[in-house]
Each structure stands twice: as C-alpha cells, then as structure tokens.
mmCIF file of C-alpha atoms and ligand atoms in Angstrom:
data_model
loop_
_atom_site.group_PDB
_atom_site.id
_atom_site.type_symbol
_atom_site.label_atom_id
_atom_site.label_comp_id
_atom_site.label_asym_id
_atom_site.label_seq_id
_atom_site.Cartn_x
_atom_site.Cartn_y
_atom_site.Cartn_z
ATOM 1 C CA MET A 20 -13.980 0.141 16.767
ATOM 2 C CA PRO A 21 -15.495 -2.180 14.076
ATOM 3 C CA VAL A 22 -19.428 -1.592 13.515
ATOM 4 C CA ILE A 23 -21.056 -4.647 14.282
ATOM 5 C CA THR A 24 -24.554 -5.192 12.521
ATOM 6 C CA CYS A 25 -24.490 -9.140 13.551
ATOM 7 C CA ILE A 26 -22.944 -12.314 14.178
ATOM 8 C CA ASP A 27 -21.015 -12.865 10.468
ATOM 9 C CA ASP A 28 -19.467 -9.104 11.518
ATOM 10 C CA LEU A 29 -17.919 -11.112 14.770
ATOM 11 C CA LYS A 30 -16.935 -14.021 12.939
ATOM 12 C CA ARG A 31 -15.126 -12.311 10.567
ATOM 13 C CA LEU A 32 -13.147 -10.389 13.300
ATOM 14 C CA TYR A 33 -12.886 -14.112 15.658
ATOM 15 C CA LYS A 34 -10.920 -15.113 12.289
ATOM 16 C CA ARG A 35 -8.771 -12.442 11.874
ATOM 17 C CA ARG A 36 -7.330 -11.966 15.592
ATOM 18 C CA VAL A 37 -6.980 -16.005 16.682
ATOM 19 C CA PRO A 38 -4.863 -18.464 16.091
ATOM 20 C CA LYS A 39 -6.159 -20.830 13.290
ATOM 21 C CA MET A 40 -6.297 -24.108 15.589
ATOM 22 C CA PHE A 41 -9.133 -22.402 17.979
ATOM 23 C CA TYR A 42 -10.512 -20.868 15.581
ATOM 24 C CA ASP A 43 -10.734 -24.644 13.298
ATOM 25 C CA TYR A 44 -11.077 -26.175 16.675
ATOM 26 C CA ALA A 45 -14.966 -24.316 16.874
ATOM 27 C CA GLU A 46 -15.243 -24.284 13.266
ATOM 28 C CA THR A 47 -15.786 -27.645 12.161
ATOM 29 C CA GLY A 48 -17.954 -30.407 12.868
ATOM 30 C CA SER A 49 -17.269 -34.268 12.155
ATOM 31 C CA TRP A 50 -15.493 -36.046 9.576
ATOM 32 C CA THR A 51 -17.243 -34.707 6.460
ATOM 33 C CA GLU A 52 -19.383 -32.021 8.495
ATOM 34 C CA GLN A 53 -21.538 -33.058 6.284
ATOM 35 C CA THR A 54 -24.277 -32.707 9.998
ATOM 36 C CA PHE A 55 -22.478 -29.424 10.807
ATOM 37 C CA ARG A 56 -23.900 -27.492 7.548
ATOM 38 C CA GLU A 57 -27.500 -28.613 7.547
ATOM 39 C CA ASN A 58 -27.476 -28.181 11.356
ATOM 40 C CA THR A 59 -27.592 -24.614 9.991
ATOM 41 C CA THR A 60 -29.227 -24.492 6.923
ATOM 42 C CA ASP A 61 -31.765 -26.898 7.839
ATOM 43 C CA PHE A 62 -32.704 -23.505 9.483
ATOM 44 C CA ASP A 63 -32.246 -21.661 6.464
ATOM 45 C CA LYS A 64 -35.575 -23.765 4.511
ATOM 46 C CA ILE A 65 -37.729 -23.101 7.696
ATOM 47 C CA ARG A 66 -39.720 -19.547 6.999
ATOM 48 C CA LEU A 67 -41.856 -16.704 8.433
ATOM 49 C CA ARG A 68 -45.676 -15.594 8.424
ATOM 50 C CA GLN A 69 -45.134 -11.935 8.043
ATOM 51 C CA ARG A 70 -48.832 -10.393 9.820
ATOM 52 C CA VAL A 71 -49.157 -6.434 9.899
ATOM 53 C CA ALA A 72 -51.887 -4.197 11.924
ATOM 54 C CA VAL A 73 -50.960 -6.058 15.064
ATOM 55 C CA ASP A 74 -50.054 -3.538 17.522
ATOM 56 C CA MET A 75 -46.455 -3.823 18.449
ATOM 57 C CA THR A 76 -45.853 -2.455 21.189
ATOM 58 C CA GLY A 77 -44.873 -3.666 25.108
ATOM 59 C CA ARG A 78 -42.607 -6.967 23.732
ATOM 60 C CA LYS A 79 -41.403 -8.659 26.283
ATOM 61 C CA THR A 80 -38.426 -11.214 25.652
ATOM 62 C CA ALA A 81 -38.106 -12.160 28.779
ATOM 63 C CA GLY A 82 -39.152 -16.424 30.634
ATOM 64 C CA ARG A 83 -38.103 -19.112 31.816
ATOM 65 C CA MET A 84 -34.647 -21.660 32.309
ATOM 66 C CA ILE A 85 -35.758 -24.906 34.438
ATOM 67 C CA GLY A 86 -37.519 -21.909 36.781
ATOM 68 C CA GLN A 87 -34.320 -19.728 36.549
ATOM 69 C CA GLU A 88 -35.682 -16.580 35.247
ATOM 70 C CA VAL A 89 -33.395 -14.597 31.784
ATOM 71 C CA ALA A 90 -33.649 -12.001 30.248
ATOM 72 C CA MET A 91 -34.293 -14.035 26.348
ATOM 73 C CA PRO A 92 -34.520 -18.016 26.305
ATOM 74 C CA VAL A 93 -31.378 -18.370 25.159
ATOM 75 C CA ALA A 94 -28.252 -19.685 27.233
ATOM 76 C CA LEU A 95 -24.675 -19.987 26.711
ATOM 77 C CA ALA A 96 -23.719 -23.605 25.752
ATOM 78 C CA PRO A 97 -20.461 -25.643 27.324
ATOM 79 C CA VAL A 98 -18.074 -24.901 25.193
ATOM 80 C CA GLY A 99 -14.528 -26.834 25.738
ATOM 81 C CA MET A 100 -11.459 -24.612 25.447
ATOM 82 C CA THR A 101 -13.039 -21.265 25.832
ATOM 83 C CA GLY A 102 -10.398 -19.896 27.735
ATOM 84 C CA MET A 103 -7.786 -20.291 24.523
ATOM 85 C CA GLN A 104 -10.376 -18.092 22.042
ATOM 86 C CA SER A 105 -9.443 -15.099 24.345
ATOM 87 C CA ALA A 106 -7.159 -15.019 27.824
ATOM 88 C CA ASP A 107 -9.840 -15.796 30.830
ATOM 89 C CA GLY A 108 -12.578 -16.751 28.411
ATOM 90 C CA GLU A 109 -14.666 -18.365 30.062
ATOM 91 C CA ILE A 110 -14.136 -16.602 33.017
ATOM 92 C CA LYS A 111 -15.544 -13.157 30.112
ATOM 93 C CA ALA A 112 -18.014 -15.424 28.680
ATOM 94 C CA ALA A 113 -19.495 -15.767 32.382
ATOM 95 C CA ARG A 114 -19.832 -12.071 33.513
ATOM 96 C CA ALA A 115 -20.786 -10.365 29.821
ATOM 97 C CA ALA A 116 -23.864 -13.773 30.334
ATOM 98 C CA GLU A 117 -24.574 -12.334 33.486
ATOM 99 C CA ALA A 118 -25.053 -9.106 32.856
ATOM 100 C CA PHE A 119 -27.101 -9.477 30.352
ATOM 101 C CA GLY A 120 -29.405 -11.717 32.219
ATOM 102 C CA VAL A 121 -28.902 -14.656 30.640
ATOM 103 C CA PRO A 122 -27.140 -18.710 32.256
ATOM 104 C CA TYR A 123 -23.762 -19.192 31.201
ATOM 105 C CA THR A 124 -22.814 -23.419 31.061
ATOM 106 C CA LEU A 125 -19.298 -23.672 32.052
ATOM 107 C CA SER A 126 -18.006 -26.522 30.086
ATOM 108 C CA THR A 127 -15.680 -29.614 32.322
ATOM 109 C CA MET A 128 -13.422 -28.952 29.652
ATOM 110 C CA SER A 129 -12.481 -25.537 30.565
ATOM 111 C CA ILE A 130 -9.266 -23.459 31.015
ATOM 112 C CA CYS A 131 -10.744 -20.850 33.750
ATOM 113 C CA SER A 132 -11.873 -23.658 37.339
ATOM 114 C CA ILE A 133 -15.014 -23.280 38.338
ATOM 115 C CA GLU A 134 -13.940 -22.296 40.991
ATOM 116 C CA ASP A 135 -11.900 -19.369 39.139
ATOM 117 C CA VAL A 136 -15.546 -18.004 37.927
ATOM 118 C CA ALA A 137 -17.310 -18.376 40.898
ATOM 119 C CA ALA A 138 -14.507 -16.496 42.287
ATOM 120 C CA HIS A 139 -15.124 -13.728 39.125
ATOM 121 C CA THR A 140 -19.157 -13.911 39.080
ATOM 122 C CA THR A 141 -21.807 -13.225 41.189
ATOM 123 C CA LYS A 142 -24.610 -15.391 40.257
ATOM 124 C CA PRO A 143 -24.872 -18.817 39.574
ATOM 125 C CA PHE A 144 -23.932 -20.237 36.875
ATOM 126 C CA TRP A 145 -24.132 -23.954 35.094
ATOM 127 C CA PHE A 146 -21.753 -26.806 35.384
ATOM 128 C CA GLN A 147 -22.056 -29.052 32.106
ATOM 129 C CA LEU A 148 -20.336 -32.873 32.251
ATOM 130 C CA TYR A 149 -18.395 -35.012 30.788
ATOM 131 C CA VAL A 150 -17.913 -38.340 32.247
ATOM 132 C CA MET A 151 -15.014 -39.815 33.208
ATOM 133 C CA ARG A 152 -14.410 -44.229 34.388
ATOM 134 C CA ASP A 153 -12.571 -42.334 37.568
ATOM 135 C CA GLU A 154 -15.526 -42.172 39.502
ATOM 136 C CA GLU A 155 -13.448 -39.918 41.844
ATOM 137 C CA PHE A 156 -13.201 -37.492 39.676
ATOM 138 C CA VAL A 157 -16.393 -37.352 39.001
ATOM 139 C CA ASP A 158 -17.808 -37.011 42.743
ATOM 140 C CA GLY A 159 -15.479 -34.547 43.466
ATOM 141 C CA VAL A 160 -15.783 -32.054 40.590
ATOM 142 C CA LEU A 161 -19.411 -32.990 41.163
ATOM 143 C CA GLU A 162 -17.937 -31.330 45.180
ATOM 144 C CA ARG A 163 -16.976 -28.587 43.343
ATOM 145 C CA ALA A 164 -19.613 -27.590 41.317
ATOM 146 C CA LYS A 165 -22.168 -27.995 44.574
ATOM 147 C CA ALA A 166 -19.699 -25.966 46.531
ATOM 148 C CA ALA A 167 -19.651 -23.319 43.817
ATOM 149 C CA GLY A 168 -23.294 -22.515 43.716
ATOM 150 C CA CYS A 169 -23.667 -23.517 39.983
ATOM 151 C CA SER A 170 -27.935 -23.852 39.914
ATOM 152 C CA ALA A 171 -27.579 -26.788 37.261
ATOM 153 C CA LEU A 172 -26.082 -29.986 36.032
ATOM 154 C CA VAL A 173 -25.775 -30.655 32.083
ATOM 155 C CA LEU A 174 -24.677 -33.559 31.724
ATOM 156 C CA THR A 175 -23.710 -34.509 28.058
ATOM 157 C CA LEU A 176 -24.866 -37.821 26.885
ATOM 158 C CA ASP A 177 -23.362 -37.617 22.702
ATOM 159 C CA LEU A 178 -19.579 -37.830 23.480
ATOM 160 C CA GLN A 179 -18.184 -40.486 25.676
ATOM 161 C CA ILE A 180 -16.241 -41.259 22.420
ATOM 162 C CA LEU A 181 -14.632 -38.528 20.358
ATOM 163 C CA GLY A 182 -15.938 -37.271 16.728
ATOM 164 C CA GLN A 183 -13.410 -37.229 14.693
ATOM 165 C CA ARG A 184 -11.888 -34.189 13.592
ATOM 166 C CA HIS A 185 -9.693 -33.605 10.854
ATOM 167 C CA LYS A 186 -8.134 -30.025 11.536
ATOM 168 C CA ASP A 187 -7.674 -31.167 15.559
ATOM 169 C CA LEU A 188 -5.749 -33.515 14.189
ATOM 170 C CA LYS A 189 -3.201 -31.301 11.487
ATOM 171 C CA ASN A 190 -3.328 -29.444 13.843
ATOM 172 C CA GLY A 191 -2.113 -30.137 16.442
ATOM 173 C CA LEU A 192 -4.577 -29.174 19.295
ATOM 174 C CA SER A 193 -3.768 -28.871 22.602
ATOM 175 C CA ALA A 194 -3.889 -26.119 25.331
ATOM 176 C CA PRO A 195 -2.058 -24.597 25.608
ATOM 177 C CA PRO A 196 0.221 -25.249 22.063
ATOM 178 C CA LYS A 197 3.209 -26.219 20.955
ATOM 179 C CA LEU A 198 5.096 -23.264 19.696
ATOM 180 C CA THR A 199 5.545 -25.185 16.331
ATOM 181 C CA LEU A 200 7.126 -22.926 13.563
ATOM 182 C CA PRO A 201 3.714 -22.900 11.546
ATOM 183 C CA VAL A 202 1.661 -21.919 15.136
ATOM 184 C CA MET A 203 4.908 -19.154 15.669
ATOM 185 C CA MET A 204 4.410 -18.190 12.158
ATOM 186 C CA ASP A 205 0.316 -17.649 12.936
ATOM 187 C CA LEU A 206 1.098 -16.420 16.102
ATOM 188 C CA ALA A 207 3.050 -13.969 14.582
ATOM 189 C CA THR A 208 0.227 -12.135 13.168
ATOM 190 C CA LYS A 209 -2.137 -12.320 16.285
ATOM 191 C CA TRP A 210 -0.536 -10.666 18.769
ATOM 192 C CA ARG A 211 -3.341 -9.538 20.838
ATOM 193 C CA TRP A 212 -4.144 -12.626 21.493
ATOM 194 C CA GLY A 213 -0.559 -13.747 22.498
ATOM 195 C CA LEU A 214 -0.534 -10.479 24.761
ATOM 196 C CA GLN A 215 -3.005 -11.867 26.032
ATOM 197 C CA MET A 216 -2.077 -14.971 26.696
ATOM 198 C CA LEU A 217 1.379 -14.577 28.295
ATOM 199 C CA GLY A 218 -0.601 -11.613 31.148
ATOM 200 C CA THR A 219 -2.826 -14.736 32.283
ATOM 201 C CA ARG A 220 -1.549 -17.644 34.091
ATOM 202 C CA ARG A 221 -4.820 -19.761 33.214
ATOM 203 C CA ARG A 222 -3.598 -21.737 29.974
ATOM 204 C CA GLN A 223 -5.108 -25.544 30.618
ATOM 205 C CA PHE A 224 -7.424 -28.269 31.792
ATOM 206 C CA GLY A 225 -8.087 -26.089 34.653
ATOM 207 C CA ASN A 226 -10.904 -28.250 36.767
ATOM 208 C CA ILE A 227 -9.392 -31.053 35.054
ATOM 209 C CA VAL A 228 -4.863 -31.009 35.597
ATOM 210 C CA GLY A 229 -4.217 -31.901 39.742
ATOM 211 C CA HIS A 230 -7.285 -33.870 39.541
ATOM 212 C CA ALA A 231 -7.516 -36.794 37.560
ATOM 213 C CA LYS A 232 -4.792 -39.168 37.463
ATOM 214 C CA GLY A 233 -3.359 -41.710 33.990
ATOM 215 C CA VAL A 234 -3.474 -39.310 31.322
ATOM 216 C CA GLY A 235 -0.940 -39.074 29.001
ATOM 217 C CA ASP A 236 -0.364 -36.273 26.736
ATOM 218 C CA MET A 237 -2.058 -32.960 30.064
ATOM 219 C CA SER A 238 -2.500 -30.596 27.092
ATOM 220 C CA SER A 239 -4.585 -32.604 24.721
ATOM 221 C CA LEU A 240 -8.299 -32.983 24.479
ATOM 222 C CA MET A 241 -8.470 -36.346 22.659
ATOM 223 C CA SER A 242 -5.798 -38.026 24.605
ATOM 224 C CA TRP A 243 -8.260 -36.319 28.267
ATOM 225 C CA THR A 244 -11.673 -38.366 26.120
ATOM 226 C CA ALA A 245 -9.909 -41.521 24.479
ATOM 227 C CA GLU A 246 -8.359 -41.940 27.965
ATOM 228 C CA GLN A 247 -10.517 -40.121 30.252
ATOM 229 C CA PHE A 248 -14.484 -40.609 29.216
ATOM 230 C CA ASP A 249 -16.362 -42.992 30.780
ATOM 231 C CA PRO A 250 -17.485 -45.377 27.098
ATOM 232 C CA GLN A 251 -20.257 -47.440 29.154
ATOM 233 C CA LEU A 252 -22.289 -44.492 30.087
ATOM 234 C CA ASP A 253 -26.095 -46.135 30.378
ATOM 235 C CA TRP A 254 -29.286 -45.164 32.360
ATOM 236 C CA SER A 255 -27.461 -46.842 35.505
ATOM 237 C CA LYS A 256 -25.176 -44.621 35.744
ATOM 238 C CA ILE A 257 -26.771 -41.145 34.897
ATOM 239 C CA ALA A 258 -28.992 -42.054 38.234
ATOM 240 C CA ARG A 259 -25.678 -42.529 39.816
ATOM 241 C CA ILE A 260 -24.812 -38.797 38.994
ATOM 242 C CA ARG A 261 -28.087 -37.831 39.587
ATOM 243 C CA ASP A 262 -28.584 -38.664 42.889
ATOM 244 C CA LYS A 263 -24.124 -37.254 43.833
ATOM 245 C CA TRP A 264 -25.645 -34.376 42.354
ATOM 246 C CA GLY A 265 -29.238 -33.710 43.622
ATOM 247 C CA GLY A 266 -30.086 -30.224 42.131
ATOM 248 C CA LYS A 267 -31.929 -29.161 38.974
ATOM 249 C CA LEU A 268 -30.556 -32.151 35.836
ATOM 250 C CA ILE A 269 -30.181 -31.406 32.545
ATOM 251 C CA LEU A 270 -29.258 -34.227 30.071
ATOM 252 C CA LYS A 271 -27.842 -32.472 26.536
ATOM 253 C CA GLY A 272 -27.120 -34.356 23.419
ATOM 254 C CA ILE A 273 -31.154 -35.909 22.663
ATOM 255 C CA LEU A 274 -31.577 -36.864 18.986
ATOM 256 C CA ASP A 275 -33.765 -39.984 18.908
ATOM 257 C CA VAL A 276 -37.271 -39.506 19.860
ATOM 258 C CA GLU A 277 -36.730 -43.062 21.909
ATOM 259 C CA ASP A 278 -34.064 -41.673 23.129
ATOM 260 C CA ALA A 279 -35.976 -38.010 24.852
ATOM 261 C CA LYS A 280 -39.058 -40.608 25.448
ATOM 262 C CA MET A 281 -35.998 -42.781 28.449
ATOM 263 C CA ALA A 282 -34.611 -39.428 29.591
ATOM 264 C CA ALA A 283 -38.815 -38.402 30.007
ATOM 265 C CA ASP A 284 -39.019 -41.328 32.047
ATOM 266 C CA PHE A 285 -35.631 -41.000 33.896
ATOM 267 C CA GLY A 286 -37.709 -37.351 35.464
ATOM 268 C CA ALA A 287 -34.979 -34.692 34.379
ATOM 269 C CA ASP A 288 -35.728 -30.662 34.409
ATOM 270 C CA ALA A 289 -34.857 -30.273 31.138
ATOM 271 C CA ILE A 290 -33.494 -32.268 28.353
ATOM 272 C CA ILE A 291 -30.692 -30.162 25.128
ATOM 273 C CA VAL A 292 -32.035 -31.858 21.721
ATOM 274 C CA SER A 293 -28.655 -31.131 19.920
ATOM 275 C CA ASN A 294 -26.686 -33.133 18.006
ATOM 276 C CA HIS A 295 -23.249 -31.237 19.394
ATOM 277 C CA GLY A 296 -22.948 -28.882 16.377
ATOM 278 C CA GLY A 297 -22.553 -31.750 14.268
ATOM 279 C CA ARG A 298 -19.025 -32.640 15.829
ATOM 280 C CA GLN A 299 -20.395 -35.857 17.096
ATOM 281 C CA LEU A 300 -22.045 -38.380 14.531
ATOM 282 C CA ASP A 301 -22.045 -36.817 11.278
ATOM 283 C CA GLY A 302 -24.677 -38.041 8.633
ATOM 284 C CA ALA A 303 -26.612 -36.928 11.098
ATOM 285 C CA VAL A 304 -29.535 -35.369 11.176
ATOM 286 C CA GLY A 305 -29.357 -31.517 11.199
ATOM 287 C CA ALA A 306 -31.025 -30.815 14.314
ATOM 288 C CA ILE A 307 -33.359 -28.749 14.045
ATOM 289 C CA ARG A 308 -35.542 -31.252 12.417
ATOM 290 C CA MET A 309 -35.185 -33.373 15.472
ATOM 291 C CA LEU A 310 -37.108 -30.633 17.583
ATOM 292 C CA ASP A 311 -40.817 -31.417 16.565
ATOM 293 C CA PRO A 312 -41.383 -34.802 17.097
ATOM 294 C CA ILE A 313 -39.881 -34.578 19.815
ATOM 295 C CA VAL A 314 -41.184 -31.317 21.172
ATOM 296 C CA GLN A 315 -44.752 -33.685 19.951
ATOM 297 C CA ALA A 316 -43.519 -36.410 22.110
ATOM 298 C CA VAL A 317 -42.940 -35.896 25.265
ATOM 299 C CA GLY A 318 -42.771 -31.941 25.763
ATOM 300 C CA ASP A 319 -45.800 -31.771 27.980
ATOM 301 C CA ARG A 320 -44.354 -34.389 30.355
ATOM 302 C CA VAL A 321 -40.308 -32.890 30.509
ATOM 303 C CA GLU A 322 -38.886 -29.117 29.075
ATOM 304 C CA VAL A 323 -37.544 -29.536 26.529
ATOM 305 C CA HIS A 324 -34.345 -27.188 24.995
ATOM 306 C CA PHE A 325 -32.322 -27.114 21.454
ATOM 307 C CA ASP A 326 -29.002 -26.515 20.509
ATOM 308 C CA SER A 327 -26.805 -27.038 17.639
ATOM 309 C CA GLY A 328 -26.726 -24.342 13.946
ATOM 310 C CA ILE A 329 -28.785 -21.114 15.619
ATOM 311 C CA ARG A 330 -26.669 -18.006 14.950
ATOM 312 C CA SER A 331 -29.243 -15.696 14.466
ATOM 313 C CA GLY A 332 -32.039 -14.725 16.515
ATOM 314 C CA GLN A 333 -34.413 -15.757 13.599
ATOM 315 C CA ASP A 334 -32.977 -18.770 14.452
ATOM 316 C CA VAL A 335 -33.862 -18.387 17.832
ATOM 317 C CA LEU A 336 -37.591 -17.752 16.556
ATOM 318 C CA LYS A 337 -37.207 -20.393 15.194
ATOM 319 C CA ALA A 338 -36.631 -23.101 17.646
ATOM 320 C CA LEU A 339 -39.222 -21.313 20.420
ATOM 321 C CA ALA A 340 -41.530 -21.449 17.632
ATOM 322 C CA LEU A 341 -41.594 -24.837 17.547
ATOM 323 C CA GLY A 342 -41.989 -26.063 20.817
ATOM 324 C CA ALA A 343 -38.685 -25.168 22.546
ATOM 325 C CA LYS A 344 -38.250 -23.820 25.880
ATOM 326 C CA GLY A 345 -34.135 -22.790 26.040
ATOM 327 C CA THR A 346 -31.893 -21.861 23.740
ATOM 328 C CA TYR A 347 -28.169 -22.637 23.435
ATOM 329 C CA VAL A 348 -25.127 -21.199 21.223
ATOM 330 C CA GLY A 349 -21.806 -22.118 21.736
ATOM 331 C CA ARG A 350 -19.923 -20.959 18.288
ATOM 332 C CA ALA A 351 -22.155 -17.333 18.039
ATOM 333 C CA TYR A 352 -21.217 -16.118 21.666
ATOM 334 C CA ILE A 353 -17.593 -18.105 21.199
ATOM 335 C CA TYR A 354 -16.825 -15.859 17.394
ATOM 336 C CA GLY A 355 -18.264 -12.202 20.023
ATOM 337 C CA LEU A 356 -15.348 -13.634 22.434
ATOM 338 C CA GLY A 357 -11.957 -14.749 20.667
ATOM 339 C CA ALA A 358 -13.080 -11.037 18.172
ATOM 340 C CA MET A 359 -13.783 -8.401 21.139
ATOM 341 C CA GLY A 360 -13.559 -10.191 24.955
ATOM 342 C CA GLN A 361 -16.256 -9.660 27.592
ATOM 343 C CA ALA A 362 -17.451 -6.840 25.123
ATOM 344 C CA GLY A 363 -18.182 -9.767 22.034
ATOM 345 C CA VAL A 364 -19.508 -11.661 24.015
ATOM 346 C CA THR A 365 -22.579 -9.295 25.031
ATOM 347 C CA ARG A 366 -22.232 -7.290 21.911
ATOM 348 C CA ALA A 367 -23.457 -11.495 20.447
ATOM 349 C CA LEU A 368 -26.252 -11.407 22.693
ATOM 350 C CA GLU A 369 -27.696 -8.553 22.226
ATOM 351 C CA VAL A 370 -27.185 -8.764 18.153
ATOM 352 C CA ILE A 371 -29.079 -11.854 18.906
ATOM 353 C CA HIS A 372 -31.744 -10.002 21.678
ATOM 354 C CA LYS A 373 -32.270 -7.463 18.574
ATOM 355 C CA GLU A 374 -32.311 -9.836 15.778
ATOM 356 C CA LEU A 375 -35.458 -11.945 18.252
ATOM 357 C CA ASP A 376 -37.173 -9.138 18.735
ATOM 358 C CA ILE A 377 -37.542 -7.361 16.020
ATOM 359 C CA THR A 378 -38.219 -10.474 14.033
ATOM 360 C CA MET A 379 -40.869 -11.417 16.826
ATOM 361 C CA ALA A 380 -42.957 -8.018 16.682
ATOM 362 C CA LEU A 381 -42.565 -8.533 12.415
ATOM 363 C CA CYS A 382 -44.668 -11.760 13.486
ATOM 364 C CA GLY A 383 -47.125 -10.345 14.646
ATOM 365 C CA GLU A 384 -45.681 -11.434 18.526
ATOM 366 C CA ARG A 385 -45.717 -9.525 21.082
ATOM 367 C CA ASP A 386 -44.163 -11.896 24.098
ATOM 368 C CA VAL A 387 -41.728 -15.404 23.096
ATOM 369 C CA ALA A 388 -44.316 -17.079 25.343
ATOM 370 C CA ASP A 389 -46.755 -16.584 22.699
ATOM 371 C CA LEU A 390 -44.581 -18.048 19.487
ATOM 372 C CA GLY A 391 -45.873 -21.423 18.024
ATOM 373 C CA ARG A 392 -46.433 -23.330 14.987
ATOM 374 C CA HIS A 393 -48.554 -20.530 13.380
ATOM 375 C CA ASN A 394 -45.821 -18.341 12.813
ATOM 376 C CA LEU A 395 -43.947 -20.870 11.181
ATOM 377 C CA LEU A 396 -44.092 -21.763 7.498
ATOM 378 C CA ILE A 397 -42.688 -25.403 7.316
ATOM 379 C CA PRO A 398 -41.388 -27.725 3.896
ATOM 380 C CA LYS A 399 -43.355 -30.865 3.833
ATOM 381 C CA GLY A 400 -41.385 -33.793 5.208
ATOM 382 C CA PHE A 401 -39.161 -31.159 7.417
ATOM 383 C CA SER A 402 -39.056 -33.692 9.728
ATOM 384 C CA ASP A 403 -40.736 -37.191 8.641
ATOM 385 C CA GLY A 404 -40.546 -39.083 5.782
ATOM 386 C CA TRP A 405 -37.060 -40.203 6.286
ATOM 387 C CA GLU A 406 -37.376 -44.430 5.905
HETATM 388 C C1 LIG B 30 -15.943 -30.924 23.415
HETATM 389 O O1 LIG B 30 -15.295 -30.605 24.201
HETATM 390 C C2 LIG B 30 -16.199 -30.718 22.323
HETATM 391 O O2 LIG B 30 -14.868 -30.505 21.308
HETATM 392 O O3 LIG B 30 -16.762 -31.084 20.719
#
C-alpha cells in the first residue's frame, strides 16, 4: 500500500491506473486551458497570515451547508461519467462521502443511476440537473430525485453548450469506451480497471439511457449535450424547475456579480461561484478572484459556495476566509477514486480535512466559522482592476 500524504500522490496513482481517455476527461480544460490552469495558480497568489501564541486546542471544522450538518464545509462536486473512473464510481464516492459526513452530488451525466446510488446509501445525497429540451425528461428526473430522497437540487447554469475539450475529441471519449486499437493497447496496462469494469453492469449513462428520446449516439457526452441540452435556459425556465422541484435549490456556475445579484433576487438557497473547473468558457477569470466581489454583493442575501481549483485544505481555507459558506472538490476526489476506489475518495477527504485543520491552527483559528479576510494576504488588484 503506497503512503499517500497529499492529493498529488493520488493523482500520480490515478494516472497509472485509469484509461487515458478518462484521465484526460477529468484533467482537461476547454480550448487553451488558460482558465483551467489559472483556477489553481490564482489560489497560490493568496498567502496566509501566520499567527502564534494562540491556544490551538478544541478545533472545529464541522459546520453547515444549506442548513445540513457537514463534518467540514467541503462537498463532492457533480462529475460526469464518474462510473468510468472506477467501476460503480458514483456509488463508491457517495458511500465515502456519507461515511465522512460531507454531501455527495450526483451528476445527471452519471453512470450509476439515482436509484442505484439511493439503494447503496443510507443518507440523502444531492442531485445535479442539466436542463434538457425534453421537459418530460426533466420532470421525470426531478420526480426520480424526489422519490430517491435527494435533499438538494444543484442546477447547473454554465453548460447548455459544451466547451470544446480537444483531448476528448481526439480520444473519442465515450461510455463505455469503444475498443479501438489505441484503447485496447492502453487497457492492456490498466488491468485492474478492466477487471472491475467487467464485473459491473453499470457502463452507460444510467440516468438517461432508457429515459430520454432522440439521441444519436447513446454513449457520447458530446452527442447528449449537442442534441439534448436546452440552449434556451433562462430565468423563467429556472423558475419552472424550482416550482417543480419544491425543495432546496443551489444554482451552480455563477462567475459574475450581475448574475449573482439576479440569483439572489430569484431566491435560491445557495449559489456556487464556479467556472466549471475551467471546462467551459476558456479565457474566463480564475474563479477564486470572483469570490470576494460576489460575497460583497450578495453574501448577506444568499449562501455563497465556491467550486473550481480546490486541490488542498489550504485552498478550502482560502475560499472560506473569502466568505464562502461551503466549497466543492471535483478532480481532487476523482484522483482518489481512480487510484484506490472508495478508499481513495476517503483518503482524499482525510488529506483535505487534515490540511484544513492544521492550516487553520497555524493561522491562529480554532473554528472554520471564524475564518475571514484577516487570515489572508491578498495581492493588490487580485479581484478588481479589470476594465
Ligand atoms: C460536464 O459534464 C463536464 O464534462 O464538464
């Protein structure tokens, strides 16, 4: 068993163990990948204020996200095709999150279905919705999420058209993968993944296949988005979905103060400041730069969460100190899942929790609720100065 001390250790193992097609799917941004890169390098520009001679005992990382108790304010973000990173991946990730005490968000574009995940967990998880043109499908999937006891709907607003990721096109990304010669040569070195995949029947988009009509290639994320996703999604359609859902609603993909104000006026339970991990609008600003202006504008009216670029507990602390009430990790837990299955997701959460706890202590704080701007050194012009 390798000694795992950080998320990068999991990433190295992940790269060795998972087919290139799925590693590339996770580890990519759109077009030039500028935004994907800057999501992480922008975090590095923020420094922490070291404080000393403060009692560090009795530290607390637990808190609440949308009123739900969490062991730390870190949720697992929705990630498409998680069940291709490891057989039954969504079930493994949801179980790890449940045992750790953090929310798990199941993607519409998952391999395991809502019902599958519900059958293998005991606590409610969150469901992420992509809005499709087919209203019957949308209403059906909302009913299914309600019936499965999902305790929040995460509505994604920044992916009605898929940003182009060159590697996915070049690799012929699909679920399950088509057995071309390059794929077979790659799979020859990924035997653990292949054996586990042979042992499960969950190898297609479980929420969609058999539930949606009119898609050319059932196995392609690109076809689904081009043919099914609703490019006309606007606030009136969001209101229709809110009314249909009737439960807690989180709006994901806000990166602009004007949109944040509209979301706050709309009355969501939370918004997620996010640029989709740099996978959509290439050239958009690193998401962490927009957190402060959005919190300043709407933080007193709506719970602000943060996603995009978090790879460590230090990053979590920076986002919380900038006013986020909750954060999300996507790639960081996918690395763990691909490296070591459910145990790898647990390890990723443990790593991040320990980093958050120790960093908080060395900043002279004992409770995540007390973190604030006073813990950070932020370069001048970090969040403003744009024309
Ligand atoms: C969403 O499903 C994505 O690929 O970013």
